GROMACS .gro file of C-alpha atoms in nm:
model
  264
    1MET     CA    1   8.212   9.477  12.319
    2ILE     CA    2   8.247   9.852  12.266
    3ASP     CA    3   8.616   9.840  12.349
    4ASN     CA    4   8.670   9.553  12.106
    5PHE     CA    5   8.486   9.742  11.831
    6GLU     CA    6   8.693  10.055  11.892
    7ASN     CA    7   9.013   9.851  11.890
    8ASP     CA    8   8.914   9.694  11.558
    9GLU     CA    9   8.844  10.037  11.412
   10ILE     CA   10   9.180  10.167  11.529
   11LYS     CA   11   9.355   9.864  11.381
   12LYS     CA   12   9.180   9.921  11.047
   13GLU     CA   13   9.278  10.286  11.046
   14LEU     CA   14   9.640  10.210  11.130
   15SER     CA   15   9.646   9.944  10.859
   16ILE     CA   16   9.518  10.195  10.603
   17VAL     CA   17   9.767  10.460  10.714
   18GLN     CA   18  10.054  10.212  10.689
   19LYS     CA   19   9.942  10.102  10.343
   20LEU     CA   20   9.933  10.460  10.218
   21GLN     CA   21  10.277  10.522  10.363
   22ASN     CA   22  10.403  10.210  10.184
   23ILE     CA   23  10.253  10.322   9.852
   24ALA     CA   24  10.420  10.661   9.892
   25ASP     CA   25  10.754  10.497   9.973
   26GLU     CA   26  10.729  10.270   9.667
   27ILE     CA   27  10.673  10.565   9.433
   28ASN     CA   28  10.908  10.807   9.606
   29ASN     CA   29  10.970  11.031   9.303
   30LEU     CA   30  10.633  11.029   9.128
   31CYS     CA   31  10.385  11.315   9.094
   32SER     CA   32  10.051  11.342   9.273
   33SER     CA   33   9.849  11.215   8.975
   34GLU     CA   34  10.050  10.892   8.975
   35PHE     CA   35  10.014  10.867   9.353
   36ALA     CA   36   9.637  10.907   9.310
   37GLU     CA   37   9.631  10.628   9.051
   38LYS     CA   38   9.817  10.394   9.286
   39ILE     CA   39   9.576  10.468   9.571
   40GLU     CA   40   9.273  10.411   9.347
   41LYS     CA   41   9.416  10.082   9.222
   42TRP     CA   42   9.469   9.962   9.580
   43GLN     CA   43   9.115  10.074   9.672
   44GLN     CA   44   8.963   9.876   9.387
   45GLU     CA   45   9.169   9.565   9.454
   46GLU     CA   46   9.101   9.563   9.828
   47HIS     CA   47   8.747   9.713   9.813
   48VAL     CA   48   8.834   9.978  10.071
   49ASP     CA   49   8.558  10.227  10.147
   50ASN     CA   50   8.624  10.597  10.078
   51ASN     CA   51   8.487  10.707  10.413
   52LEU     CA   52   8.711  10.465  10.599
   53ILE     CA   53   9.020  10.593  10.417
   54PHE     CA   54   8.926  10.955  10.476
   55LYS     CA   55   8.858  10.892  10.844
   56ALA     CA   56   9.197  10.723  10.886
   57VAL     CA   57   9.392  10.987  10.695
   58TRP     CA   58   9.211  11.276  10.860
   59ARG     CA   59   9.278  11.141  11.207
   60HIS     CA   60   9.650  11.104  11.131
   61ARG     CA   61   9.688  11.398  10.892
   62TYR     CA   62   9.952  11.570  11.107
   63ASP     CA   63  10.143  11.253  11.192
   64SER     CA   64  10.365  11.275  10.886
   65PRO     CA   65  10.411  11.500  10.580
   66THR     CA   66  10.324  11.198  10.363
   67LEU     CA   67   9.973  11.178  10.508
   68SER     CA   68   9.923  11.552  10.460
   69TYR     CA   69  10.034  11.499  10.099
   70CYS     CA   70   9.796  11.206  10.066
   71LEU     CA   71   9.507  11.423  10.181
   72ALA     CA   72   9.607  11.700   9.940
   73THR     CA   73   9.632  11.448   9.657
   74SER     CA   74   9.281  11.325   9.726
   75PHE     CA   75   9.139  11.677   9.727
   76LYS     CA   76   9.318  11.753   9.400
   77TRP     CA   77   9.229  11.432   9.212
   78ARG     CA   78   8.908  11.333   9.395
   79VAL     CA   79   9.041  10.999   9.518
   80PHE     CA   80   8.858  10.938   9.847
   81THR     CA   81   8.718  11.290   9.899
   82GLU     CA   82   8.530  11.542   9.691
   83GLU     CA   83   8.746  11.765   9.473
   84SER     CA   84   8.855  12.091   9.637
   85SER     CA   85   9.137  12.292   9.484
   86LYS     CA   86   9.147  12.522   9.788
   87SER     CA   87   9.184  12.230  10.031
   88ALA     CA   88   9.441  12.066   9.804
   89PHE     CA   89   9.650  12.383   9.805
   90GLU     CA   90   9.629  12.416  10.183
   91TRP     CA   91   9.741  12.058  10.244
   92PHE     CA   92  10.017  12.066   9.983
   93GLN     CA   93  10.139  12.377  10.164
   94ILE     CA   94  10.132  12.204  10.503
   95ALA     CA   95  10.317  11.901  10.367
   96ALA     CA   96  10.573  12.122  10.192
   97GLU     CA   97  10.636  12.324  10.507
   98ASN     CA   98  10.715  11.996  10.681
   99GLY     CA   99  10.973  11.892  10.425
  100HIS     CA  100  10.773  11.686  10.177
  101MET     CA  101  10.963  11.716   9.848
  102GLN     CA  102  10.685  11.630   9.601
  103SER     CA  103  10.445  11.871   9.770
  104LEU     CA  104  10.676  12.155   9.670
  105ASN     CA  105  10.623  12.060   9.307
  106ASP     CA  106  10.245  12.039   9.344
  107LEU     CA  107  10.244  12.367   9.533
  108GLY     CA  108  10.429  12.522   9.241
  109ASP     CA  109  10.166  12.383   9.006
  110CYS     CA  110   9.890  12.541   9.217
  111TYR     CA  111  10.061  12.881   9.198
  112GLU     CA  112  10.123  12.845   8.824
  113ARG     CA  113   9.761  12.765   8.745
  114GLY     CA  114   9.600  12.976   9.016
  115ASP     CA  115   9.446  12.653   9.141
  116GLY     CA  116   9.315  12.698   9.495
  117THR     CA  117   9.509  13.021   9.533
  118VAL     CA  118   9.592  13.343   9.348
  119GLN     CA  119   9.813  13.281   9.045
  120ASN     CA  120  10.173  13.376   9.118
  121LEU     CA  121  10.433  13.263   8.865
  122SER     CA  122  10.726  13.380   9.077
  123LYS     CA  123  10.611  13.164   9.369
  124ALA     CA  124  10.547  12.879   9.126
  125PHE     CA  125  10.908  12.893   9.007
  126GLU     CA  126  11.036  12.930   9.363
  127ASN     CA  127  10.861  12.607   9.468
  128TYR     CA  128  10.960  12.420   9.152
  129LEU     CA  129  11.322  12.514   9.215
  130LYS     CA  130  11.307  12.396   9.577
  131ALA     CA  131  11.158  12.066   9.460
  132ALA     CA  132  11.419  12.031   9.186
  133LYS     CA  133  11.707  12.095   9.424
  134SER     CA  134  11.558  11.837   9.661
  135GLY     CA  135  11.577  11.577   9.386
  136SER     CA  136  11.224  11.583   9.240
  137ILE     CA  137  11.245  11.482   8.874
  138TYR     CA  138  10.914  11.660   8.806
  139GLY     CA  139  11.045  11.967   8.982
  140GLN     CA  140  11.350  11.956   8.755
  141SER     CA  141  11.125  11.927   8.451
  142ASN     CA  142  10.911  12.219   8.565
  143VAL     CA  143  11.216  12.438   8.633
  144GLY     CA  144  11.339  12.357   8.283
  145CYS     CA  145  11.001  12.445   8.135
  146ALA     CA  146  10.992  12.769   8.335
  147TYR     CA  147  11.324  12.873   8.183
  148TYR     CA  148  11.203  12.753   7.842
  149PHE     CA  149  10.890  12.971   7.847
  150GLY     CA  150  11.009  13.244   8.085
  151LEU     CA  151  10.743  13.166   8.346
  152GLY     CA  152  10.818  13.335   8.677
  153VAL     CA  153  11.180  13.379   8.572
  154ASP     CA  154  11.370  13.533   8.281
  155GLN     CA  155  11.376  13.308   7.976
  156ASP     CA  156  11.709  13.126   7.954
  157MET     CA  157  11.741  12.842   7.704
  158GLU     CA  158  12.081  12.727   7.830
  159LYS     CA  159  11.945  12.683   8.182
  160ALA     CA  160  11.639  12.518   8.032
  161VAL     CA  161  11.863  12.262   7.861
  162CYS     CA  162  12.049  12.194   8.186
  163TRP     CA  163  11.738  12.123   8.392
  164LEU     CA  164  11.543  11.947   8.118
  165ARG     CA  165  11.833  11.711   8.057
  166LYS     CA  166  11.829  11.604   8.423
  167ALA     CA  167  11.459  11.522   8.407
  168ALA     CA  168  11.477  11.372   8.057
  169ASN     CA  169  11.743  11.127   8.174
  170ALA     CA  170  11.499  11.026   8.449
  171ASN     CA  171  11.233  10.949   8.184
  172VAL     CA  172  11.000  11.247   8.235
  173PRO     CA  173  10.813  11.272   7.899
  174ASP     CA  174  10.758  11.650   7.911
  175ALA     CA  175  11.129  11.708   7.969
  176GLN     CA  176  11.220  11.471   7.686
  177TYR     CA  177  10.989  11.656   7.448
  178TYR     CA  178  11.115  12.006   7.528
  179LEU     CA  179  11.479  11.894   7.529
  180GLY     CA  180  11.421  11.734   7.189
  181SER     CA  181  11.265  12.055   7.057
  182LEU     CA  182  11.566  12.256   7.179
  183TYR     CA  183  11.804  12.025   6.994
  184PHE     CA  184  11.570  12.035   6.692
  185ASN     CA  185  11.576  12.416   6.672
  186GLY     CA  186  11.924  12.477   6.816
  187ASP     CA  187  11.796  12.688   7.107
  188GLY     CA  188  12.029  12.702   7.407
  189VAL     CA  189  12.232  12.419   7.261
  190GLU     CA  190  12.395  12.339   6.928
  191CYS     CA  191  12.144  12.204   6.677
  192ASP     CA  192  12.171  11.826   6.672
  193GLU     CA  193  11.899  11.648   6.476
  194ARG     CA  194  12.005  11.301   6.587
  195LYS     CA  195  11.973  11.399   6.953
  196ALA     CA  196  11.647  11.579   6.876
  197PHE     CA  197  11.504  11.265   6.719
  198TYR     CA  198  11.634  11.050   7.004
  199TRP     CA  199  11.447  11.249   7.269
  200LEU     CA  200  11.134  11.310   7.062
  201ASN     CA  201  11.111  10.943   6.973
  202LEU     CA  202  11.146  10.842   7.339
  203CYS     CA  203  10.846  11.045   7.444
  204GLY     CA  204  10.665  11.109   7.117
  205TRP     CA  205  10.419  10.822   7.119
  206TYR     CA  206  10.309  10.916   7.471
  207MET     CA  207  10.267  11.284   7.393
  208CYS     CA  208   9.930  11.435   7.320
  209GLY     CA  209   9.804  11.656   7.044
  210TYR     CA  210  10.039  11.882   6.853
  211ARG     CA  211  10.355  11.757   7.023
  212ILE     CA  212  10.370  11.448   6.804
  213ILE     CA  213  10.394  11.668   6.493
  214MET     CA  214  10.764  11.742   6.549
  215LEU     CA  215  10.838  11.369   6.557
  216GLY     CA  216  10.638  11.333   6.237
  217GLU     CA  217  10.851  11.604   6.075
  218CYS     CA  218  11.165  11.411   6.168
  219TYR     CA  219  11.031  11.104   5.991
  220GLU     CA  220  10.896  11.301   5.696
  221GLN     CA  221  11.213  11.502   5.630
  222GLY     CA  222  11.470  11.248   5.749
  223ARG     CA  223  11.590  11.478   6.025
  224GLY     CA  224  11.797  11.276   6.271
  225THR     CA  225  11.667  10.951   6.126
  226LEU     CA  226  11.590  10.783   5.795
  227VAL     CA  227  11.286  10.901   5.602
  228ASP     CA  228  10.990  10.686   5.705
  229VAL     CA  229  10.664  10.788   5.541
  230HIS     CA  230  10.460  10.529   5.730
  231ALA     CA  231  10.586  10.654   6.068
  232ALA     CA  232  10.525  11.018   5.966
  233ILE     CA  233  10.167  10.940   5.868
  234LYS     CA  234  10.117  10.751   6.195
  235CYS     CA  235  10.233  11.054   6.395
  236LEU     CA  236   9.993  11.285   6.217
  237TYR     CA  237   9.707  11.042   6.242
  238LYS     CA  238   9.759  11.026   6.619
  239THR     CA  239   9.758  11.405   6.626
  240TYR     CA  240   9.432  11.413   6.435
  241GLN     CA  241   9.277  11.154   6.668
  242ARG     CA  242   9.365  11.359   6.974
  243VAL     CA  243   9.299  11.715   6.862
  244GLU     CA  244   9.067  11.651   6.565
  245ASN     CA  245   9.227  11.925   6.359
  246SER     CA  246   9.135  11.840   6.002
  247VAL     CA  247   9.362  12.112   5.859
  248ILE     CA  248   9.671  11.943   6.004
  249TYR     CA  249   9.551  11.600   5.904
  250ASP     CA  250   9.467  11.704   5.547
  251LYS     CA  251   9.801  11.880   5.509
  252PHE     CA  252   9.997  11.568   5.584
  253CYS     CA  253   9.763  11.347   5.384
  254ASP     CA  254   9.825  11.574   5.084
  255ILE     CA  255  10.201  11.532   5.124
  256PHE     CA  256  10.180  11.155   5.113
  257ARG     CA  257   9.874  11.098   4.892
  258GLU     CA  258  10.093  11.013   4.594
  259GLU     CA  259  10.239  10.724   4.793
  260ASP     CA  260   9.892  10.574   4.828
  261LEU     CA  261   9.951  10.513   5.198
  262SER     CA  262   9.688  10.474   5.466
  263PRO     CA  263   9.728  10.648   5.802
  264MET     CA  264   9.578  10.342   5.964
   0.00000   0.00000   0.00000
């Protein structure tokens, strides 16, 4: 009876490990937050206990870089473990050292934020660049943003455009926004309002807070598109909903009050 019970436990663990590997394979180029969402969805659908998942992953944590990454993801996003930024950093590092591409990007994020380790922007950029060169679309976006802001590397708008374009073409919203802003302002690339609007419109409705304002300006001023007061108001209303900045909201309401339009 004991042997049968142990065999059943081993089978359950191996089944869990295989499922997590399959989830990782299905979302090969996604970031850890999206990986965490997929795991949580599977947990809820299959009613899998947290302790059982942790036991399975912990037992096999060195079997593959993917399982090390899975453990790091759980520590970062509190999926089937308690949150621990230090543990997340350690396991992202282990996975990265064993060739896991996405872990390089998360490791860069840890260094950038000082999350679980001492903040080091140079190391953040170094890991983002390794991830980007390995094909990570989020690594490419982060390298582009590093050049955009001069984080851990000298600011270089032309290089920012190059890397952001790669990620933007792969539908990374952050990259689409910053590429759009570069075209909008003519930084690192010739000013092109149509291209600016194209990229801002692709990501704009998914962006949070102040980022939607630039899309609203395109609609308000007819930059790269036809003037559309309703769309401009909608952009600013979304901004107000998300950041609750009445000054911004009132400013745009003043502009369009004569049109008697509702932001709703």
